[in-house]
Amino acid sequence: MGIRKITLIVDNFQFSKAPMKEIIEQRLTINKQGRIWFSEYISGLKYAKKTQIRYEQFSISDDVSEEIFSLFESVFTPLFKSVVVKDGRDWDLTITDDDDVETHFVGAIGYELKAQNKNLSEYLRDVIQIDNLFLFDGEGIVLE
């Protein structure tokens, strides 16, 4: 049984302040066929509101999507341990398998994840090539 879909949500929202018109969330979904969906949200004028400001949909090659899934399978196992800090700026990963079973992982932004001797965040940025892509390592996120 393998991975059918990966959805990564990176949250750049801090509970200690109410950001105005800042990017507070990015969502990245990759499926087995190499289809990618990406969306980005900014904060609104009120705490609980967010507005989508960017949406992209495109494909990558089967070879690249297979390698991405292989890297995720090597890191995100039932034994995976992460650092979780619930004051904002975290990531939430959902991996859906071929039987539609979802497994959730969460962690704090700013930690390097290695998979098969590759930095997972750097590898994803290289092959997906979305400008200012927030991932596990926090690169591109302004930390105040």
PDB file of C-alpha atoms in Angstrom:
ATOM      1  CA  MET A   1       0.000   0.000   0.000  1.00  0.00           C
ATOM      2  CA  GLY A   2       1.357   3.431  -0.899  1.00  0.00           C
ATOM      3  CA  ILE A   3       0.694   7.126  -0.625  1.00  0.00           C
ATOM      4  CA  ARG A   4      -2.092   8.541  -2.789  1.00  0.00           C
ATOM      5  CA  LYS A   5      -1.960  12.179  -1.665  1.00  0.00           C
ATOM      6  CA  ILE A   6       0.024  14.542   0.544  1.00  0.00           C
ATOM      7  CA  THR A   7      -1.434  17.787   1.921  1.00  0.00           C
ATOM      8  CA  LEU A   8       0.832  20.153   3.810  1.00  0.00           C
ATOM      9  CA  ILE A   9      -0.521  23.246   5.555  1.00  0.00           C
ATOM     10  CA  VAL A  10       2.062  25.692   6.863  1.00  0.00           C
ATOM     11  CA  ASP A  11       0.693  28.212   9.340  1.00  0.00           C
ATOM     12  CA  ASN A  12       2.537  31.521   9.725  1.00  0.00           C
ATOM     13  CA  PHE A  13       0.036  32.976  12.184  1.00  0.00           C
ATOM     14  CA  GLN A  14       1.214  34.090  15.621  1.00  0.00           C
ATOM     15  CA  PHE A  15      -1.243  34.247  18.460  1.00  0.00           C
ATOM     16  CA  SER A  16       0.662  37.081  20.096  1.00  0.00           C
ATOM     17  CA  LYS A  17      -0.253  39.593  17.404  1.00  0.00           C
ATOM     18  CA  ALA A  18      -2.959  40.272  14.867  1.00  0.00           C
ATOM     19  CA  PRO A  19      -1.144  40.515  11.519  1.00  0.00           C
ATOM     20  CA  MET A  20      -2.589  42.842   8.944  1.00  0.00           C
ATOM     21  CA  LYS A  21      -2.346  41.727   5.324  1.00  0.00           C
ATOM     22  CA  GLU A  22       0.482  39.259   6.039  1.00  0.00           C
ATOM     23  CA  ILE A  23       0.726  35.772   4.588  1.00  0.00           C
ATOM     24  CA  ILE A  24      -0.633  33.556   7.331  1.00  0.00           C
ATOM     25  CA  GLU A  25      -1.055  30.213   5.582  1.00  0.00           C
ATOM     26  CA  GLN A  26       0.048  28.167   2.597  1.00  0.00           C
ATOM     27  CA  ARG A  27      -1.473  24.879   1.451  1.00  0.00           C
ATOM     28  CA  LEU A  28       0.287  22.416  -0.824  1.00  0.00           C
ATOM     29  CA  THR A  29      -1.298  19.206  -2.125  1.00  0.00           C
ATOM     30  CA  ILE A  30       0.470  16.643  -4.308  1.00  0.00           C
ATOM     31  CA  ASN A  31      -1.271  13.542  -5.634  1.00  0.00           C
ATOM     32  CA  LYS A  32       0.039  10.248  -7.000  1.00  0.00           C
ATOM     33  CA  GLN A  33      -0.428  11.391 -10.603  1.00  0.00           C
ATOM     34  CA  GLY A  34       1.869  14.399 -10.039  1.00  0.00           C
ATOM     35  CA  ARG A  35      -0.884  17.030  -9.846  1.00  0.00           C
ATOM     36  CA  ILE A  36      -0.103  19.926  -7.520  1.00  0.00           C
ATOM     37  CA  TRP A  37      -2.478  22.427  -5.935  1.00  0.00           C
ATOM     38  CA  PHE A  38      -1.074  25.412  -4.067  1.00  0.00           C
ATOM     39  CA  SER A  39      -2.900  28.225  -2.302  1.00  0.00           C
ATOM     40  CA  GLU A  40      -1.783  31.126  -0.139  1.00  0.00           C
ATOM     41  CA  TYR A  41      -3.801  33.194   2.333  1.00  0.00           C
ATOM     42  CA  ILE A  42      -3.342  36.582   3.974  1.00  0.00           C
ATOM     43  CA  SER A  43      -4.874  37.857   7.154  1.00  0.00           C
ATOM     44  CA  GLY A  44      -7.925  40.029   6.909  1.00  0.00           C
ATOM     45  CA  LEU A  45      -8.995  42.953   8.990  1.00  0.00           C
ATOM     46  CA  LYS A  46     -10.295  40.730  11.778  1.00  0.00           C
ATOM     47  CA  TYR A  47      -8.526  37.949  13.662  1.00  0.00           C
ATOM     48  CA  ALA A  48     -10.439  34.968  12.338  1.00  0.00           C
ATOM     49  CA  LYS A  49     -10.668  35.943   8.683  1.00  0.00           C
ATOM     50  CA  LYS A  50      -8.285  35.016   5.910  1.00  0.00           C
ATOM     51  CA  THR A  51      -8.353  35.697   2.191  1.00  0.00           C
ATOM     52  CA  GLN A  52      -6.909  33.572  -0.578  1.00  0.00           C
ATOM     53  CA  ILE A  53      -4.464  35.668  -2.618  1.00  0.00           C
ATOM     54  CA  ARG A  54      -2.757  33.052  -4.760  1.00  0.00           C
ATOM     55  CA  TYR A  55      -3.772  29.772  -6.321  1.00  0.00           C
ATOM     56  CA  GLU A  56      -1.716  27.602  -8.643  1.00  0.00           C
ATOM     57  CA  GLN A  57      -2.403  24.238 -10.198  1.00  0.00           C
ATOM     58  CA  PHE A  58       0.093  22.321 -12.334  1.00  0.00           C
ATOM     59  CA  SER A  59       1.780  18.933 -12.823  1.00  0.00           C
ATOM     60  CA  ILE A  60       5.189  17.427 -12.243  1.00  0.00           C
ATOM     61  CA  SER A  61       6.610  14.286 -13.827  1.00  0.00           C
ATOM     62  CA  ASP A  62       5.741  10.822 -12.539  1.00  0.00           C
ATOM     63  CA  ASP A  63       9.395  10.239 -11.620  1.00  0.00           C
ATOM     64  CA  VAL A  64       9.493  13.365  -9.455  1.00  0.00           C
ATOM     65  CA  SER A  65       6.184  12.615  -7.730  1.00  0.00           C
ATOM     66  CA  GLU A  66       7.347   9.034  -7.023  1.00  0.00           C
ATOM     67  CA  GLU A  67      10.561  10.363  -5.457  1.00  0.00           C
ATOM     68  CA  ILE A  68       8.642  12.890  -3.340  1.00  0.00           C
ATOM     69  CA  PHE A  69       6.363  10.130  -2.049  1.00  0.00           C
ATOM     70  CA  SER A  70       9.347   7.874  -1.356  1.00  0.00           C
ATOM     71  CA  LEU A  71      11.002  10.644   0.690  1.00  0.00           C
ATOM     72  CA  PHE A  72       7.811  11.250   2.677  1.00  0.00           C
ATOM     73  CA  GLU A  73       7.395   7.510   3.323  1.00  0.00           C
ATOM     74  CA  SER A  74      10.946   7.355   4.696  1.00  0.00           C
ATOM     75  CA  VAL A  75      10.403  10.249   7.139  1.00  0.00           C
ATOM     76  CA  PHE A  76       6.768  10.064   8.196  1.00  0.00           C
ATOM     77  CA  THR A  77       6.343   6.672   9.791  1.00  0.00           C
ATOM     78  CA  PRO A  78       4.398   5.746  12.923  1.00  0.00           C
ATOM     79  CA  LEU A  79       7.665   6.307  14.838  1.00  0.00           C
ATOM     80  CA  PHE A  80       8.033   9.922  13.648  1.00  0.00           C
ATOM     81  CA  LYS A  81       8.643  12.394  16.492  1.00  0.00           C
ATOM     82  CA  SER A  82       8.352  16.135  16.000  1.00  0.00           C
ATOM     83  CA  VAL A  83       8.636  19.303  18.005  1.00  0.00           C
ATOM     84  CA  VAL A  84       5.227  20.899  18.520  1.00  0.00           C
ATOM     85  CA  VAL A  85       4.929  24.481  19.738  1.00  0.00           C
ATOM     86  CA  LYS A  86       1.349  25.701  19.739  1.00  0.00           C
ATOM     87  CA  ASP A  87       1.887  29.455  19.712  1.00  0.00           C
ATOM     88  CA  GLY A  88       1.691  29.581  15.935  1.00  0.00           C
ATOM     89  CA  ARG A  89       4.021  28.965  13.016  1.00  0.00           C
ATOM     90  CA  ASP A  90       3.603  25.260  12.621  1.00  0.00           C
ATOM     91  CA  TRP A  91       2.938  22.717   9.913  1.00  0.00           C
ATOM     92  CA  ASP A  92       0.214  20.121   9.583  1.00  0.00           C
ATOM     93  CA  LEU A  93       0.703  17.207   7.203  1.00  0.00           C
ATOM     94  CA  THR A  94      -1.959  14.754   6.066  1.00  0.00           C
ATOM     95  CA  ILE A  95      -0.861  11.676   4.169  1.00  0.00           C
ATOM     96  CA  THR A  96      -3.658   9.746   2.463  1.00  0.00           C
ATOM     97  CA  ASP A  97      -2.934   6.173   1.409  1.00  0.00           C
ATOM     98  CA  ASP A  98      -4.408   4.103  -1.428  1.00  0.00           C
ATOM     99  CA  ASP A  99      -7.193   2.907   0.904  1.00  0.00           C
ATOM    100  CA  ASP A 100      -8.176   6.532   1.734  1.00  0.00           C
ATOM    101  CA  VAL A 101      -6.801   6.208   5.275  1.00  0.00           C
ATOM    102  CA  GLU A 102      -5.482   9.571   6.484  1.00  0.00           C
ATOM    103  CA  THR A 103      -2.520   9.892   8.833  1.00  0.00           C
ATOM    104  CA  HIS A 104      -1.773  13.274  10.422  1.00  0.00           C
ATOM    105  CA  PHE A 105       1.551  14.709  11.527  1.00  0.00           C
ATOM    106  CA  VAL A 106       2.246  18.126  13.070  1.00  0.00           C
ATOM    107  CA  GLY A 107       5.384  20.011  13.962  1.00  0.00           C
ATOM    108  CA  ALA A 108       6.931  23.387  14.565  1.00  0.00           C
ATOM    109  CA  ILE A 109       8.400  25.355  11.679  1.00  0.00           C
ATOM    110  CA  GLY A 110      12.147  25.805  11.690  1.00  0.00           C
ATOM    111  CA  TYR A 111      13.493  22.277  11.864  1.00  0.00           C
ATOM    112  CA  GLU A 112      15.324  20.512   9.079  1.00  0.00           C
ATOM    113  CA  LEU A 113      13.871  17.158   8.054  1.00  0.00           C
ATOM    114  CA  LYS A 114      16.240  14.736   6.326  1.00  0.00           C
ATOM    115  CA  ALA A 115      15.016  11.990   4.024  1.00  0.00           C
ATOM    116  CA  GLN A 116      17.402   9.632   2.260  1.00  0.00           C
ATOM    117  CA  ASN A 117      20.261  12.129   2.848  1.00  0.00           C
ATOM    118  CA  LYS A 118      18.250  15.015   1.365  1.00  0.00           C
ATOM    119  CA  ASN A 119      16.899  18.104   3.079  1.00  0.00           C
ATOM    120  CA  LEU A 120      13.181  17.569   2.439  1.00  0.00           C
ATOM    121  CA  SER A 121      12.312  21.287   2.296  1.00  0.00           C
ATOM    122  CA  GLU A 122      15.159  22.149  -0.079  1.00  0.00           C
ATOM    123  CA  TYR A 123      14.356  19.202  -2.335  1.00  0.00           C
ATOM    124  CA  LEU A 124      10.672  20.166  -2.570  1.00  0.00           C
ATOM    125  CA  ARG A 125      11.543  23.779  -3.416  1.00  0.00           C
ATOM    126  CA  ASP A 126      13.928  22.593  -6.152  1.00  0.00           C
ATOM    127  CA  VAL A 127      11.424  20.304  -7.876  1.00  0.00           C
ATOM    128  CA  ILE A 128       8.183  22.234  -7.312  1.00  0.00           C
ATOM    129  CA  GLN A 129       9.529  25.760  -7.908  1.00  0.00           C
ATOM    130  CA  ILE A 130       6.830  27.874  -6.287  1.00  0.00           C
ATOM    131  CA  ASP A 131       8.058  31.319  -5.237  1.00  0.00           C
ATOM    132  CA  ASN A 132       8.316  31.851  -1.464  1.00  0.00           C
ATOM    133  CA  LEU A 133       7.179  28.331  -0.610  1.00  0.00           C
ATOM    134  CA  PHE A 134       6.910  27.834   3.160  1.00  0.00           C
ATOM    135  CA  LEU A 135       7.887  24.337   4.253  1.00  0.00           C
ATOM    136  CA  PHE A 136       9.177  22.500   7.310  1.00  0.00           C
ATOM    137  CA  ASP A 137      12.377  24.542   7.677  1.00  0.00           C
ATOM    138  CA  GLY A 138      10.627  27.926   7.809  1.00  0.00           C
ATOM    139  CA  GLU A 139      12.718  29.430   5.016  1.00  0.00           C
ATOM    140  CA  GLY A 140      10.928  32.408   3.514  1.00  0.00           C
ATOM    141  CA  ILE A 141       8.922  33.105   6.657  1.00  0.00           C
ATOM    142  CA  VAL A 142       9.782  36.330   8.415  1.00  0.00           C
ATOM    143  CA  LEU A 143      10.193  35.543  12.090  1.00  0.00           C
ATOM    144  CA  GLU A 144       9.778  38.562  14.345  1.00  0.00           C
TER     145      GLU A 144
END
